[in-house]
């Protein structure tokens, strides 16, 4: 018996409409699940993250949630939802490059360019277009392209909706999935002002399914894992965080991300969310969790997934921000300016 | 001679257009500066945060930056910009309730309601309206109101732009400042689905001006401060964060927020951003900073401002998320489910 396959095809709930970066992430999750020998997946667009969580907790669906963006930081509402979920955890993590392509409808191309796809016709279509549409975030990330082509910005509810509804002398911005999805003509690729933006997504399931996934990964010999842990200390005050991290350090656990967050948004309360290079069943992590719980702290593993390939750049001088101090090297006036003491 | 007053009136740069929540925050900053005996301020809307920083660093302007929202978390691009600023720090912190009012234009009210403002006419105007406009975030936060009145959502670039441009049988959502600013009729107040959202803003200036502000606060006898500190350890690995926090704990410093963040978005590098109840000139904080710098770490004070009134709720059982474990109290199956071990 295979717990993951016996239930038959599964739905994968994602934030709709179709044609968003989340949709693109969902396609990557389907592929990763397939490569890991998981069940056949059917994609299901949902209206908001609450609906995705409901599908996971009530209908046995799996889901995709945006987790972290390298420019914007954590998607905090989704983080809060995972902390407070009755029965959900994550078992995969995928990254999507936030890169925009510029589209027009096939009708608009035929009308303003011609029946044949040529560079000259592309230029004529772009010259004929007067407006550009996307989610306001997308418009903000592609200002240079809009300015170069004299396009006036028109806000849309989502990049997917912008691409779905584009018509006439209008350019829509969206992820690469939108071209085939809506039968659009791609006039240009990677039109964002600054390349390198990336959003990370978690694939979530009921905790029983996540345990089944963990068992499968271990059977398949996946050697390394990452986990996301939430701890709520029930006693607060100076040093509570230092005491918690001493346990992690003494266990030799490498943390790759750490944030504090008010519990359910309650000002003045604290939960801590740590991402570690370890799986909860590894003895050193297991013992650290046991010790933390022994203090009476509340804790929960939000995610355990195969470790991603990650860069490990050394921190070079050129990476440091402007200004700042390293006291042994700076004069007193610089120190006073930078530290405000 | 008074460094803060001798330069004459100052401009306060904020993220435009007028009529946004940032504009409302800027008005609060002007009031706080006036109450502290600061110079006369002139508001200046800017197109983006980069333009605000340029005004501060190049033109001697002061500025307002969104810093943290209790639902969405930190405004990470602004945090990154403050860390990397050549010459800026913050000297005040203000909070704005993110609450939406529903407006129609005066012309629309006269046409669909009548010349007199009555509850019956309000109802007729609302019944005549067919669409509702705001930034997509605002539309998402007021879905219930839109549904109750059968209003179709139309995305706008900003809530300020939505209110500025509203006309005909359309409702615009925006902060309370928009009513008087654009001469609109307020049909309803606080129409958001969930009350309690709040955004915190920092008032920023050149570091010399911030030191002058700190001197003024100390002269005026302000007893308590908060500071935001950034530390970049030049050596990484397990324990680097624990070692840093040990210094803070041993100094008795109370932290109210802590996050890690890749340096300038470089994956695999770390800066730490801590908010503490202390000013850098207090001996215990001063000594801790000295010790951290003694390790060769890079550090900078991003902000020092008078301490805000904050709630200090005890962490009660009812505040805890669903599920999770406290090992001494739970059965083995619950522990396995919640910790995934």
XYZ file of C-alpha atoms in Angstrom, chain A:
341
model
C 0.000 0.000 0.000
C 1.230 3.465 -0.849
C -0.446 6.238 1.100
C 0.406 8.837 -1.522
C -0.812 6.891 -4.577
C -3.773 4.922 -3.225
C -6.006 7.967 -3.014
C -5.805 8.273 -6.822
C -5.368 11.599 -8.652
C -5.001 14.634 -6.410
C -5.900 18.243 -6.969
C -3.246 20.909 -6.509
C -4.845 24.157 -5.357
C -3.121 27.398 -6.321
C -3.898 31.110 -6.240
C -5.783 31.915 -9.425
C -6.531 33.112 -11.951
C -4.534 31.050 -14.417
C -1.488 32.711 -15.883
C 0.017 34.073 -12.656
C 3.482 33.343 -11.277
C 1.780 31.076 -8.754
C 0.302 29.090 -11.639
C 3.825 28.759 -13.044
C 5.030 27.544 -9.624
C 2.144 25.037 -9.498
C 3.275 23.594 -12.841
C 6.780 23.150 -11.387
C 5.335 21.409 -8.328
C 3.379 19.012 -10.571
C 6.611 18.210 -12.381
C 8.545 17.659 -9.127
C 5.787 15.412 -7.798
C 5.873 13.418 -11.022
C 9.660 13.036 -10.835
C 9.322 11.789 -7.247
C 6.818 9.130 -8.368
C 3.823 10.884 -6.823
C 0.226 10.658 -8.022
C -1.309 12.310 -11.068
C -2.161 15.931 -10.258
C -4.996 18.140 -11.424
C -4.528 21.891 -11.103
C -7.277 23.894 -9.434
C -7.205 27.716 -9.314
C -8.498 29.182 -6.036
C -9.622 32.671 -5.193
C -7.383 33.257 -2.167
C -4.956 31.535 0.191
C -7.742 30.731 2.656
C -9.496 28.677 -0.018
C -6.248 26.803 -0.722
C -5.844 25.963 2.959
C -9.472 24.812 3.139
C -8.937 22.524 0.141
C -5.905 20.992 1.889
C -7.479 20.585 5.315
C -10.975 19.541 4.278
C -10.752 17.936 0.834
C -7.439 16.068 0.886
C -6.131 18.387 -1.821
C -2.530 19.568 -1.951
C -1.697 23.224 -2.419
C 0.889 25.800 -3.445
C 1.619 28.881 -1.343
C 3.964 31.768 -2.111
C 6.521 31.796 0.732
C 9.343 34.228 0.179
C 10.518 36.682 -2.451
C 14.130 37.793 -2.598
C 13.084 41.441 -2.992
C 9.899 41.654 -0.905
C 10.793 39.163 1.840
C 8.382 36.668 3.397
C 4.760 36.481 2.285
C 3.737 37.067 5.870
C -0.018 36.332 5.613
C 0.835 32.865 4.238
C 3.434 32.380 6.976
C 0.854 33.274 9.633
C -1.654 30.920 8.023
C 0.824 28.018 8.088
C 1.649 28.653 11.756
C -2.043 28.618 12.660
C -3.135 25.774 10.381
C -4.979 22.899 12.042
C -3.490 20.254 9.773
C -1.032 21.333 7.097
C 2.708 21.278 6.468
C 5.002 21.589 3.459
C 6.951 18.840 1.689
C 8.477 20.612 -1.349
C 9.914 24.016 -2.107
C 10.265 25.450 -5.622
C 11.545 28.790 -6.920
C 10.142 30.795 -9.842
C 12.028 33.567 -11.586
C 9.815 36.673 -11.568
C 10.398 37.629 -15.170
C 7.874 39.369 -17.401
C 7.155 38.840 -21.054
C 5.276 41.424 -23.128
C 2.258 40.143 -25.074
C -0.384 41.340 -27.488
C -3.443 39.426 -28.640
C -3.168 37.502 -31.926
C -5.938 39.700 -33.359
C -4.037 42.865 -32.465
C -0.873 41.497 -34.061
C -2.692 40.703 -37.301
C -4.339 44.116 -37.339
C -1.400 46.361 -36.440
C 1.484 44.229 -37.705
C 0.405 41.774 -40.331
C -0.204 38.107 -40.946
C 3.463 37.204 -40.741
C 5.649 37.247 -37.656
C 8.663 39.447 -38.480
C 10.838 41.857 -36.526
C 9.530 44.730 -38.633
C 5.928 43.756 -37.872
C 6.779 43.385 -34.169
C 8.075 46.958 -34.215
C 4.933 48.200 -35.960
C 2.705 46.486 -33.397
C 4.667 47.964 -30.499
C 4.536 51.408 -32.103
C 0.757 51.098 -32.529
C 0.171 50.129 -28.891
C -0.782 52.935 -26.512
C -1.316 51.213 -23.156
C 0.311 48.499 -21.039
C -1.544 46.427 -18.442
C -0.516 44.224 -15.484
C -0.868 44.049 -11.699
C 0.508 47.316 -10.229
C 3.565 45.378 -8.959
C 4.252 44.147 -12.487
C 3.808 47.640 -13.910
C 6.270 48.970 -11.300
C 8.834 46.316 -12.230
C 8.683 47.065 -15.971
C 8.630 50.867 -16.014
C 11.615 51.161 -18.349
C 9.959 49.062 -21.054
C 6.741 51.076 -20.808
C 8.646 54.357 -21.028
C 10.784 53.291 -23.977
C 7.658 52.441 -25.952
C 5.499 55.327 -24.740
C 2.907 53.032 -23.151
C 0.449 54.354 -20.584
C 0.000 52.058 -17.547
C -3.417 50.502 -16.830
C -3.714 48.542 -13.566
C -5.209 45.022 -13.599
C -6.269 42.697 -10.780
C -3.502 40.226 -11.623
C -0.971 39.584 -14.352
C -3.008 36.552 -15.347
C -6.149 38.651 -15.758
C -4.202 41.273 -17.711
C -3.011 38.629 -20.202
C -6.379 36.896 -20.382
C -8.210 40.139 -21.177
C -5.662 41.918 -23.392
C -7.004 43.165 -26.718
C -6.604 46.005 -29.182
C -3.518 48.248 -29.140
C -2.550 47.155 -25.621
C 0.465 45.278 -24.267
C 0.004 42.874 -21.334
C 2.821 41.819 -18.990
C 2.917 38.323 -17.534
C 4.930 35.161 -16.887
C 6.022 32.975 -19.777
C 3.140 30.564 -19.116
C 0.674 33.177 -20.444
C 1.758 32.938 -24.067
C 0.545 29.384 -24.722
C -2.205 29.633 -22.098
C -4.050 32.507 -23.781
C -2.758 32.158 -27.363
C -0.906 35.475 -27.209
C 1.932 36.822 -29.322
C 5.101 37.373 -27.279
C 6.684 40.629 -28.473
C 9.556 40.612 -25.956
C 10.925 38.498 -23.096
C 12.442 39.501 -19.746
C 11.282 43.107 -19.950
C 11.653 43.799 -16.189
C 13.918 46.700 -15.176
C 16.042 44.605 -12.804
C 16.594 40.911 -13.436
C 17.108 38.393 -10.635
C 13.824 38.633 -8.726
C 12.650 35.218 -7.561
C 9.733 33.908 -5.521
C 9.894 30.696 -3.525
C 6.783 28.571 -3.083
C 5.905 25.729 -0.727
C 3.851 22.701 -1.709
C 1.584 21.864 1.227
C -0.518 18.871 2.254
C -2.132 17.371 5.340
C 0.460 16.484 7.987
C -0.212 12.763 7.429
C 0.565 13.180 3.717
C 3.698 15.167 4.530
C 4.883 12.356 6.798
C 4.241 9.924 3.949
C 6.276 12.166 1.653
C 9.114 12.304 4.194
C 9.099 8.490 4.404
C 9.239 8.285 0.609
C 12.133 10.746 0.375
C 14.052 8.776 3.023
C 13.397 5.494 1.209
C 14.624 7.081 -2.014
C 17.838 8.042 -0.240
C 17.451 11.828 -0.340
C 20.498 12.746 1.768
C 19.849 16.283 2.970
C 16.813 18.247 4.103
C 15.711 21.669 5.211
C 13.050 22.327 7.819
C 11.053 25.351 8.892
C 10.366 25.461 12.623
C 8.120 27.752 14.682
C 8.747 28.277 18.399
C 6.629 30.356 20.766
C 8.344 30.938 24.117
C 5.792 31.157 26.910
C 8.120 33.251 29.047
C 9.406 36.465 27.460
C 11.973 39.124 28.346
C 15.632 39.880 27.580
C 17.535 36.775 26.554
C 14.622 34.508 25.593
C 15.759 34.433 21.972
C 19.451 34.059 22.876
C 18.605 31.086 25.102
C 16.644 29.458 22.285
C 19.435 29.939 19.765
C 22.053 28.621 22.193
C 20.270 25.257 21.931
C 20.481 25.357 18.118
C 24.135 26.393 18.169
C 25.097 23.727 20.681
C 23.421 21.137 18.411
C 25.532 22.400 15.478
C 22.425 23.307 13.466
C 22.923 25.715 10.569
C 20.174 28.306 10.225
C 19.557 29.945 6.856
C 16.720 32.283 7.849
C 15.316 33.598 11.097
C 12.525 36.046 11.881
C 10.358 37.041 14.813
C 6.667 37.629 14.252
C 3.821 38.639 16.601
C 1.482 35.716 17.314
C -1.521 36.104 14.988
C -0.504 39.758 14.640
C -0.904 40.451 18.409
C 1.506 43.309 19.117
C 3.943 42.559 21.904
C 3.850 38.753 21.552
C 6.493 36.673 19.790
C 6.799 33.613 17.660
C 10.123 32.720 16.054
C 10.412 31.129 12.625
C 13.696 29.438 11.726
C 14.774 27.649 8.543
C 17.438 25.020 9.252
C 19.600 22.606 7.293
C 18.280 19.468 8.986
C 15.345 17.057 9.175
C 13.458 16.592 12.465
C 14.371 12.897 12.579
C 18.122 13.600 12.540
C 19.389 12.978 16.081
C 20.950 16.429 16.620
C 17.774 18.238 15.506
C 15.541 15.738 17.334
C 17.438 16.353 20.579
C 17.342 20.127 20.145
C 13.567 20.020 19.607
C 13.218 17.820 22.676
C 15.197 20.292 24.764
C 13.215 23.314 23.507
C 9.931 21.570 24.237
C 11.360 20.636 27.646
C 11.415 24.374 28.467
C 7.633 24.377 27.971
C 7.835 26.336 24.699
C 5.205 25.744 21.992
C 6.665 24.365 18.786
C 5.748 22.975 15.410
C 7.567 21.920 12.255
C 5.979 23.845 9.375
C 7.947 22.185 6.582
C 10.495 19.486 5.813
C 11.691 19.192 2.207
C 14.735 18.019 0.247
C 17.547 20.551 0.552
C 17.805 22.961 -2.350
C 21.005 23.768 -4.152
C 22.037 27.138 -2.817
C 24.886 29.523 -3.500
C 27.367 30.074 -0.682
C 29.082 33.307 -1.573
C 31.724 34.518 0.847
C 30.858 37.901 2.323
C 33.270 40.133 0.471
C 33.918 43.757 1.238
C 32.146 44.820 -1.949
C 28.940 43.204 -0.722
C 28.804 45.337 2.404
C 26.429 48.290 2.408
C 27.775 51.815 2.142
C 28.891 53.363 5.430
C 28.497 51.446 8.663
C 31.350 50.724 11.038
C 33.756 48.059 12.117
C 34.956 49.771 15.250
C 38.559 48.749 15.239
C 39.054 50.353 11.850
C 37.061 53.561 12.026
C 37.650 57.006 13.455
C 35.523 58.259 16.323
C 33.497 60.689 14.165
C 32.478 57.924 11.738
C 31.505 55.707 14.633
C 29.368 58.448 16.189
C 27.663 59.095 12.852
C 26.978 55.467 12.007
C 25.953 54.258 15.464
C 24.224 57.484 16.615
C 25.883 57.331 19.995
